mmCIF file of C-alpha atoms in Angstrom:
data_model
loop_
_atom_site.group_PDB
_atom_site.id
_atom_site.type_symbol
_atom_site.label_atom_id
_atom_site.label_comp_id
_atom_site.label_asym_id
_atom_site.label_seq_id
_atom_site.Cartn_x
_atom_site.Cartn_y
_atom_site.Cartn_z
ATOM 1 C CA MET S 1 128.708 -142.175 26.509
ATOM 2 C CA LYS S 2 130.858 -139.578 24.723
ATOM 3 C CA LYS S 3 129.065 -140.348 21.443
ATOM 4 C CA TYR S 4 125.634 -139.551 22.923
ATOM 5 C CA LEU S 5 126.951 -136.352 24.504
ATOM 6 C CA ILE S 6 128.131 -135.083 21.124
ATOM 7 C CA VAL S 7 124.753 -135.855 19.535
ATOM 8 C CA PHE S 8 122.980 -133.980 22.369
ATOM 9 C CA ILE S 9 125.160 -130.850 21.965
ATOM 10 C CA THR S 10 124.577 -130.883 18.204
ATOM 11 C CA ALA S 11 120.820 -131.016 18.692
ATOM 12 C CA ILE S 12 120.891 -128.095 21.119
ATOM 13 C CA SER S 13 123.000 -126.033 18.658
ATOM 14 C CA LEU S 14 120.606 -126.678 15.773
ATOM 15 C CA SER S 15 117.591 -125.652 17.842
ATOM 16 C CA PHE S 16 119.395 -122.412 18.833
ATOM 17 C CA PHE S 17 120.065 -121.408 15.219
ATOM 18 C CA VAL S 18 116.533 -122.273 14.131
ATOM 19 C CA GLY S 19 115.220 -120.118 16.992
ATOM 20 C CA CYS S 20 117.354 -117.154 15.875
ATOM 21 C CA GLU S 21 116.114 -117.442 12.305
ATOM 22 C CA ASP S 22 112.503 -117.439 13.492
ATOM 23 C CA ALA S 23 113.195 -114.368 15.646
ATOM 24 C CA ASP S 24 114.679 -112.528 12.656
ATOM 25 C CA ASP S 25 111.627 -113.369 10.576
ATOM 26 C CA ASP S 26 109.346 -111.925 13.251
ATOM 27 C CA PHE S 27 111.391 -108.736 13.808
ATOM 28 C CA ASN S 28 109.756 -105.514 12.605
ATOM 29 C CA PRO S 29 112.068 -102.479 12.562
ATOM 30 C CA PRO S 30 110.586 -99.529 14.474
ATOM 31 C CA ASN S 31 109.277 -96.371 12.803
ATOM 32 C CA TYR S 32 112.369 -94.341 13.581
ATOM 33 C CA VAL S 33 113.990 -91.440 11.706
ATOM 34 C CA THR S 34 117.201 -89.636 12.593
ATOM 35 C CA PHE S 35 119.969 -87.470 11.191
ATOM 36 C CA ALA S 36 123.157 -89.186 10.095
ATOM 37 C CA ALA S 37 125.109 -87.035 12.605
ATOM 38 C CA ASN S 38 124.371 -84.957 15.682
ATOM 39 C CA SER S 39 126.571 -82.057 14.565
ATOM 40 C CA MET S 40 128.244 -80.763 11.409
ATOM 41 C CA ASN S 41 130.724 -77.953 10.797
ATOM 42 C CA PHE S 42 131.001 -75.862 7.663
ATOM 43 C CA GLY S 43 132.163 -72.402 6.707
ATOM 44 C CA VAL S 44 130.805 -69.580 4.600
ATOM 45 C CA ASN S 45 133.104 -67.048 2.987
ATOM 46 C CA GLN S 46 132.589 -63.449 4.027
ATOM 47 C CA ASN S 47 129.916 -61.711 1.890
ATOM 48 C CA SER S 48 129.270 -64.974 0.033
ATOM 49 C CA SER S 49 127.144 -68.131 0.257
ATOM 50 C CA GLY S 50 127.727 -71.776 1.059
ATOM 51 C CA SER S 51 125.750 -74.991 1.287
ATOM 52 C CA VAL S 52 125.904 -78.348 3.006
ATOM 53 C CA GLU S 53 124.071 -81.605 2.276
ATOM 54 C CA VAL S 54 122.319 -83.247 5.225
ATOM 55 C CA THR S 55 121.390 -86.952 5.356
ATOM 56 C CA ILE S 56 118.636 -88.648 7.334
ATOM 57 C CA PHE S 57 118.100 -92.366 7.916
ATOM 58 C CA THR S 58 115.070 -94.462 8.778
ATOM 59 C CA ALA S 59 115.166 -97.773 10.635
ATOM 60 C CA ASN S 60 112.993 -99.506 8.026
ATOM 61 C CA THR S 61 112.071 -99.426 4.352
ATOM 62 C CA THR S 62 108.661 -99.318 2.674
ATOM 63 C CA GLY S 63 107.340 -99.732 -0.847
ATOM 64 C CA SER S 64 106.386 -96.066 -1.192
ATOM 65 C CA ASP S 65 108.002 -92.660 -0.727
ATOM 66 C CA ARG S 66 107.902 -91.173 2.773
ATOM 67 C CA THR S 67 107.975 -87.463 3.601
ATOM 68 C CA PHE S 68 109.436 -86.047 6.809
ATOM 69 C CA THR S 69 109.299 -82.512 8.146
ATOM 70 C CA ILE S 70 112.393 -80.376 8.829
ATOM 71 C CA ASN S 71 112.044 -77.917 11.710
ATOM 72 C CA VAL S 72 114.281 -75.139 13.056
ATOM 73 C CA GLU S 73 114.755 -75.058 16.835
ATOM 74 C CA GLU S 74 114.523 -71.857 18.863
ATOM 75 C CA SER S 75 118.048 -72.446 20.168
ATOM 76 C CA SER S 76 119.401 -71.507 16.713
ATOM 77 C CA THR S 77 121.369 -68.251 16.589
ATOM 78 C CA LEU S 78 121.447 -67.938 12.798
ATOM 79 C CA ASN S 79 119.064 -65.250 11.524
ATOM 80 C CA ALA S 80 116.185 -66.496 9.391
ATOM 81 C CA ASP S 81 117.242 -64.309 6.453
ATOM 82 C CA SER S 82 120.636 -66.037 6.365
ATOM 83 C CA TYR S 83 119.508 -69.602 5.630
ATOM 84 C CA ASP S 84 117.265 -71.488 3.240
ATOM 85 C CA ILE S 85 116.090 -75.040 3.958
ATOM 86 C CA PRO S 86 113.234 -77.142 2.576
ATOM 87 C CA GLY S 87 110.263 -77.753 4.835
ATOM 88 C CA THR S 88 110.357 -81.490 4.115
ATOM 89 C CA VAL S 89 112.690 -84.266 2.991
ATOM 90 C CA VAL S 90 111.704 -87.411 1.072
ATOM 91 C CA VAL S 91 112.990 -90.935 1.677
ATOM 92 C CA PRO S 92 112.344 -92.792 -1.624
ATOM 93 C CA ALA S 93 110.513 -96.108 -1.796
ATOM 94 C CA ASN S 94 112.578 -99.184 -0.877
ATOM 95 C CA SER S 95 115.247 -96.939 0.702
ATOM 96 C CA ASN S 96 116.069 -95.843 4.221
ATOM 97 C CA GLU S 97 118.023 -92.696 3.286
ATOM 98 C CA GLY S 98 117.056 -89.181 2.270
ATOM 99 C CA THR S 99 119.033 -85.962 1.731
ATOM 100 C CA PHE S 100 118.363 -82.242 1.629
ATOM 101 C CA THR S 101 120.500 -79.098 1.246
ATOM 102 C CA VAL S 102 120.977 -76.215 3.661
ATOM 103 C CA ASN S 103 122.007 -72.931 2.015
ATOM 104 C CA VAL S 104 123.562 -70.147 4.089
ATOM 105 C CA THR S 105 124.329 -66.585 2.989
ATOM 106 C CA ASP S 106 126.575 -64.134 4.798
ATOM 107 C CA ASN S 107 124.256 -61.183 5.067
ATOM 108 C CA SER S 108 124.246 -61.083 8.874
ATOM 109 C CA LEU S 109 126.569 -63.857 10.062
ATOM 110 C CA ASP S 110 128.212 -63.243 13.397
ATOM 111 C CA ASP S 111 131.991 -62.887 13.157
ATOM 112 C CA ALA S 112 132.304 -65.535 15.865
ATOM 113 C CA GLY S 113 129.996 -67.935 13.989
ATOM 114 C CA ASP S 114 126.393 -69.086 14.371
ATOM 115 C CA VAL S 115 124.484 -72.312 14.944
ATOM 116 C CA LEU S 116 121.436 -73.706 13.158
ATOM 117 C CA VAL S 117 119.655 -76.476 15.088
ATOM 118 C CA LEU S 118 117.314 -78.770 13.140
ATOM 119 C CA THR S 119 114.918 -81.554 14.045
ATOM 120 C CA VAL S 120 113.256 -84.133 11.795
ATOM 121 C CA GLY S 121 109.838 -85.697 12.350
ATOM 122 C CA GLY S 122 107.287 -87.867 10.607
ATOM 123 C CA GLY S 123 104.174 -87.576 12.716
ATOM 124 C CA ASP S 124 102.945 -89.297 15.868
ATOM 125 C CA GLU S 125 103.700 -92.751 14.500
ATOM 126 C CA PHE S 126 107.439 -92.011 14.146
ATOM 127 C CA TYR S 127 110.165 -91.733 16.744
ATOM 128 C CA SER S 128 112.802 -89.081 16.043
ATOM 129 C CA GLY S 129 116.480 -89.061 16.865
ATOM 130 C CA ALA S 130 118.578 -86.245 18.344
ATOM 131 C CA PRO S 131 118.619 -82.759 16.766
ATOM 132 C CA LEU S 132 121.308 -81.778 14.278
ATOM 133 C CA THR S 133 123.472 -78.785 15.198
ATOM 134 C CA LEU S 134 125.091 -77.030 12.233
ATOM 135 C CA ASN S 135 128.083 -74.997 13.405
ATOM 136 C CA ILE S 136 128.516 -72.283 10.799
ATOM 137 C CA ALA S 137 131.801 -70.393 10.708
ATOM 138 C CA LYS S 138 132.306 -67.113 8.903
ATOM 139 C CA ILE S 139 135.514 -67.346 6.850
ATOM 140 C CA CYS S 140 137.393 -64.105 6.263
ATOM 141 C CA GLU S 141 140.601 -63.612 4.337
ATOM 142 C CA PHE S 142 142.937 -61.396 6.338
ATOM 143 C CA GLU S 143 146.699 -61.054 6.375
ATOM 144 C CA PRO S 144 147.830 -59.318 9.581
ATOM 145 C CA VAL S 145 150.462 -57.152 7.952
ATOM 146 C CA GLY S 146 150.467 -53.355 8.007
ATOM 147 C CA ILE S 147 149.822 -50.557 10.475
ATOM 148 C CA PHE S 148 147.723 -51.370 13.546
ATOM 149 C CA ILE S 149 146.423 -49.335 16.449
ATOM 150 C CA ASN S 150 147.441 -51.044 19.670
ATOM 151 C CA ASN S 151 145.045 -50.570 22.575
ATOM 152 C CA SER S 152 147.662 -51.464 25.139
ATOM 153 C CA GLY S 153 146.679 -52.923 28.471
ATOM 154 C CA TRP S 154 150.282 -52.587 29.615
ATOM 155 C CA TYR S 155 150.660 -48.876 28.875
ATOM 156 C CA GLU S 156 146.938 -48.114 29.239
ATOM 157 C CA GLN S 157 146.915 -46.050 26.045
ATOM 158 C CA GLU S 158 146.695 -46.412 22.276
ATOM 159 C CA TYR S 159 149.573 -46.081 19.835
ATOM 160 C CA ASN S 160 150.445 -47.257 16.340
ATOM 161 C CA VAL S 161 152.517 -50.357 15.681
ATOM 162 C CA GLU S 162 153.684 -52.034 12.487
ATOM 163 C CA LEU S 163 153.180 -55.758 11.806
ATOM 164 C CA VAL S 164 155.387 -57.514 9.267
ATOM 165 C CA ALA S 165 155.621 -61.121 8.080
ATOM 166 C CA GLY S 166 157.949 -63.343 10.088
ATOM 167 C CA ALA S 167 160.591 -65.827 9.013
ATOM 168 C CA THR S 168 158.173 -68.781 8.790
ATOM 169 C CA GLU S 169 154.629 -69.376 7.560
ATOM 170 C CA ASN S 170 151.908 -67.830 9.759
ATOM 171 C CA GLN S 171 154.527 -66.033 11.849
ATOM 172 C CA TYR S 172 154.302 -62.269 12.361
ATOM 173 C CA VAL S 173 156.398 -59.602 14.057
ATOM 174 C CA VAL S 174 155.241 -56.485 15.905
ATOM 175 C CA LYS S 175 157.950 -53.877 15.476
ATOM 176 C CA ASP S 176 159.102 -51.917 18.554
ATOM 177 C CA MET S 177 156.063 -53.019 20.536
ATOM 178 C CA PHE S 178 157.195 -52.083 24.054
ATOM 179 C CA ALA S 179 160.588 -50.515 23.393
ATOM 180 C CA ALA S 180 162.490 -49.162 20.412
ATOM 181 C CA GLY S 181 164.568 -51.896 18.777
ATOM 182 C CA THR S 182 162.741 -54.783 20.490
ATOM 183 C CA ASP S 183 160.187 -56.696 18.414
ATOM 184 C CA ILE S 184 157.542 -59.215 19.534
ATOM 185 C CA THR S 185 157.042 -62.356 17.402
ATOM 186 C CA PHE S 186 153.896 -64.500 17.386
ATOM 187 C CA THR S 187 152.369 -67.338 15.357
ATOM 188 C CA VAL S 188 148.756 -67.681 14.203
ATOM 189 C CA ASN S 189 147.551 -71.278 14.565
ATOM 190 C CA PRO S 190 145.037 -72.989 12.209
ATOM 191 C CA ASP S 191 142.211 -72.362 14.714
ATOM 192 C CA TYR S 192 143.185 -68.651 14.865
ATOM 193 C CA THR S 193 144.565 -68.883 18.388
ATOM 194 C CA ILE S 194 147.890 -67.084 18.754
ATOM 195 C CA THR S 195 151.067 -68.475 20.284
ATOM 196 C CA VAL S 196 153.570 -66.027 21.752
ATOM 197 C CA PRO S 197 156.790 -67.705 22.922
ATOM 198 C CA LYS S 198 158.697 -66.193 25.816
ATOM 199 C CA GLN S 199 160.915 -63.378 24.523
ATOM 200 C CA ASN S 200 162.591 -60.159 25.608
ATOM 201 C CA ALA S 201 160.302 -57.115 25.599
ATOM 202 C CA TRP S 202 161.715 -54.184 27.584
ATOM 203 C CA MET S 203 164.249 -53.275 30.289
ATOM 204 C CA HIS S 204 163.345 -52.537 33.899
ATOM 205 C CA SER S 205 165.414 -49.853 35.626
ATOM 206 C CA SER S 206 165.841 -51.968 38.753
ATOM 207 C CA TYR S 207 165.163 -55.596 37.787
ATOM 208 C CA GLY S 208 166.826 -55.719 34.404
ATOM 209 C CA GLN S 209 165.511 -57.571 31.329
ATOM 210 C CA ALA S 210 161.745 -58.096 31.175
ATOM 211 C CA SER S 211 160.113 -60.767 29.026
ATOM 212 C CA VAL S 212 156.605 -61.464 27.766
ATOM 213 C CA THR S 213 154.876 -64.817 27.252
ATOM 214 C CA GLY S 214 151.522 -65.499 25.575
ATOM 215 C CA ARG S 215 148.592 -66.640 27.685
ATOM 216 C CA PRO S 216 145.121 -68.104 26.873
ATOM 217 C CA GLY S 217 142.892 -65.623 25.092
ATOM 218 C CA SER S 218 145.487 -64.686 22.485
ATOM 219 C CA ALA S 219 143.720 -64.950 19.117
ATOM 220 C CA LEU S 220 143.247 -63.478 15.668
ATOM 221 C CA SER S 221 139.779 -62.315 14.561
ATOM 222 C CA PRO S 222 140.180 -62.178 10.764
ATOM 223 C CA CYS S 223 136.654 -60.875 10.126
ATOM 224 C CA THR S 224 137.238 -57.791 12.259
ATOM 225 C CA GLY S 225 140.925 -57.339 11.423
ATOM 226 C CA GLU S 226 141.877 -57.604 15.074
ATOM 227 C CA ALA S 227 144.589 -59.503 16.923
ATOM 228 C CA THR S 228 144.661 -59.886 20.700
ATOM 229 C CA LEU S 229 147.900 -60.759 22.477
ATOM 230 C CA VAL S 230 147.396 -61.645 26.137
ATOM 231 C CA LEU S 231 150.895 -61.268 27.568
ATOM 232 C CA GLN S 232 152.421 -61.983 30.945
ATOM 233 C CA HIS S 233 155.288 -59.626 31.811
ATOM 234 C CA THR S 234 158.056 -61.142 33.940
ATOM 235 C CA VAL S 235 161.535 -60.389 35.206
ATOM 236 C CA SER S 236 163.901 -62.748 37.010
ATOM 237 C CA ALA S 237 162.402 -61.745 40.364
ATOM 238 C CA GLY S 238 158.807 -62.540 39.387
ATOM 239 C CA SER S 239 155.764 -61.372 37.427
ATOM 240 C CA PHE S 240 154.268 -57.957 36.814
ATOM 241 C CA GLY S 241 150.981 -59.544 35.755
ATOM 242 C CA THR S 242 149.107 -60.309 32.537
ATOM 243 C CA TYR S 243 147.781 -57.623 30.177
ATOM 244 C CA PRO S 244 146.004 -57.656 26.787
ATOM 245 C CA GLU S 245 147.349 -55.893 23.720
ATOM 246 C CA VAL S 246 144.510 -55.439 21.214
ATOM 247 C CA LEU S 247 145.798 -54.692 17.720
ATOM 248 C CA SER S 248 143.225 -53.239 15.300
ATOM 249 C CA PHE S 249 144.107 -52.912 11.629
ATOM 250 C CA VAL S 250 143.990 -49.480 10.004
ATOM 251 C CA SER S 251 144.611 -48.709 6.345
ATOM 252 C CA ALA S 252 147.362 -46.217 7.159
ATOM 253 C CA ALA S 253 149.088 -44.709 10.161
ATOM 254 C CA THR S 254 147.080 -42.037 11.935
ATOM 255 C CA ASP S 255 148.212 -39.049 13.934
ATOM 256 C CA GLY S 256 146.749 -40.455 17.145
ATOM 257 C CA GLY S 257 148.952 -42.369 19.535
ATOM 258 C CA ASP S 258 152.662 -42.718 20.213
ATOM 259 C CA THR S 259 154.630 -45.016 17.899
ATOM 260 C CA ASP S 260 157.654 -45.686 20.090
ATOM 261 C CA GLY S 261 156.137 -48.234 22.446
ATOM 262 C CA GLY S 262 153.907 -46.121 24.626
ATOM 263 C CA ASP S 263 156.030 -44.160 27.091
ATOM 264 C CA GLY S 264 159.382 -44.165 25.340
ATOM 265 C CA ASP S 265 161.398 -45.669 28.193
ATOM 266 C CA GLY S 266 160.902 -49.336 27.476
ATOM 267 C CA GLY S 267 158.423 -50.096 30.248
ATOM 268 C CA ASP S 268 157.201 -48.528 33.441
ATOM 269 C CA ALA S 269 159.028 -49.577 36.582
ATOM 270 C CA ASP S 270 155.690 -50.299 38.243
ATOM 271 C CA GLY S 271 154.335 -52.721 35.669
ATOM 272 C CA GLY S 272 152.004 -50.182 34.094
ATOM 273 C CA ASP S 273 149.414 -50.441 36.877
ATOM 274 C CA GLY S 274 150.948 -48.670 39.823
ATOM 275 C CA ASP S 275 151.782 -51.910 41.648
ATOM 276 C CA ASP S 276 155.460 -52.841 41.692
ATOM 277 C CA ASP S 277 154.789 -56.581 42.108
ATOM 278 C CA THR S 278 157.725 -58.898 41.535
ATOM 279 C CA ASP S 279 156.717 -61.820 43.727
ATOM 280 C CA GLY S 280 155.079 -63.868 40.983
ATOM 281 C CA SER S 281 151.550 -62.651 41.600
ATOM 282 C CA GLU S 282 149.266 -61.028 39.054
ATOM 283 C CA GLY S 283 150.091 -57.275 38.940
#
């Protein structure tokens, strides 16, 4: 009995494999074209040009070249005079892959970056995949060292401050930011966000030493020469709130603004906003 059972299982297995082979022979890949990726990131140097190669794939191959159209979607934010793309892309005969080049020039790129959204099509007889979103970053070389005008949310006025290089790479120091003799140190991260560790900033007449700590929104904008430090001011009894310090680079010190940290006393007793809040709430 066992012998016949083995023979029966073998016969079933053979018929299964034969059936699969027949199915493969009858399978016709659909007329489908798509980008190799749904999104791509690349940067263009300020006042320069850059390019990126884009790949498309088809689900099948044919014995002749095939031409597909490249279209720009209305959701794109990149100005038409800033990019150059071909109207079509060719997939060669006996291949399922084609490439084309996107060229971008910084003649009107937004400092925060732009997007170019593309679609590919081959007519009514072809199905198309998802659009391709090109995330285009504007790359600016900027070293945040020198004299800056600080538009201070804490003091609600502008005054000059000096930024110098810190002890480690990508670390910087604002000299005498809130009080004479007390500097504020921060680090610029690879994505241009800024980290400000908790550190002493000024003295309160009643509550003693006040500290600042960086909060979300702190970032460097190298294309505009601007650094924003969003700082929470605290003492041991609680928080005075969170205020932005917007540092804008200038080529040299100007006559406008105080250079000793705003009001010269190392911090208002009321947190700079008229509300002496030390219970941990936002000033």
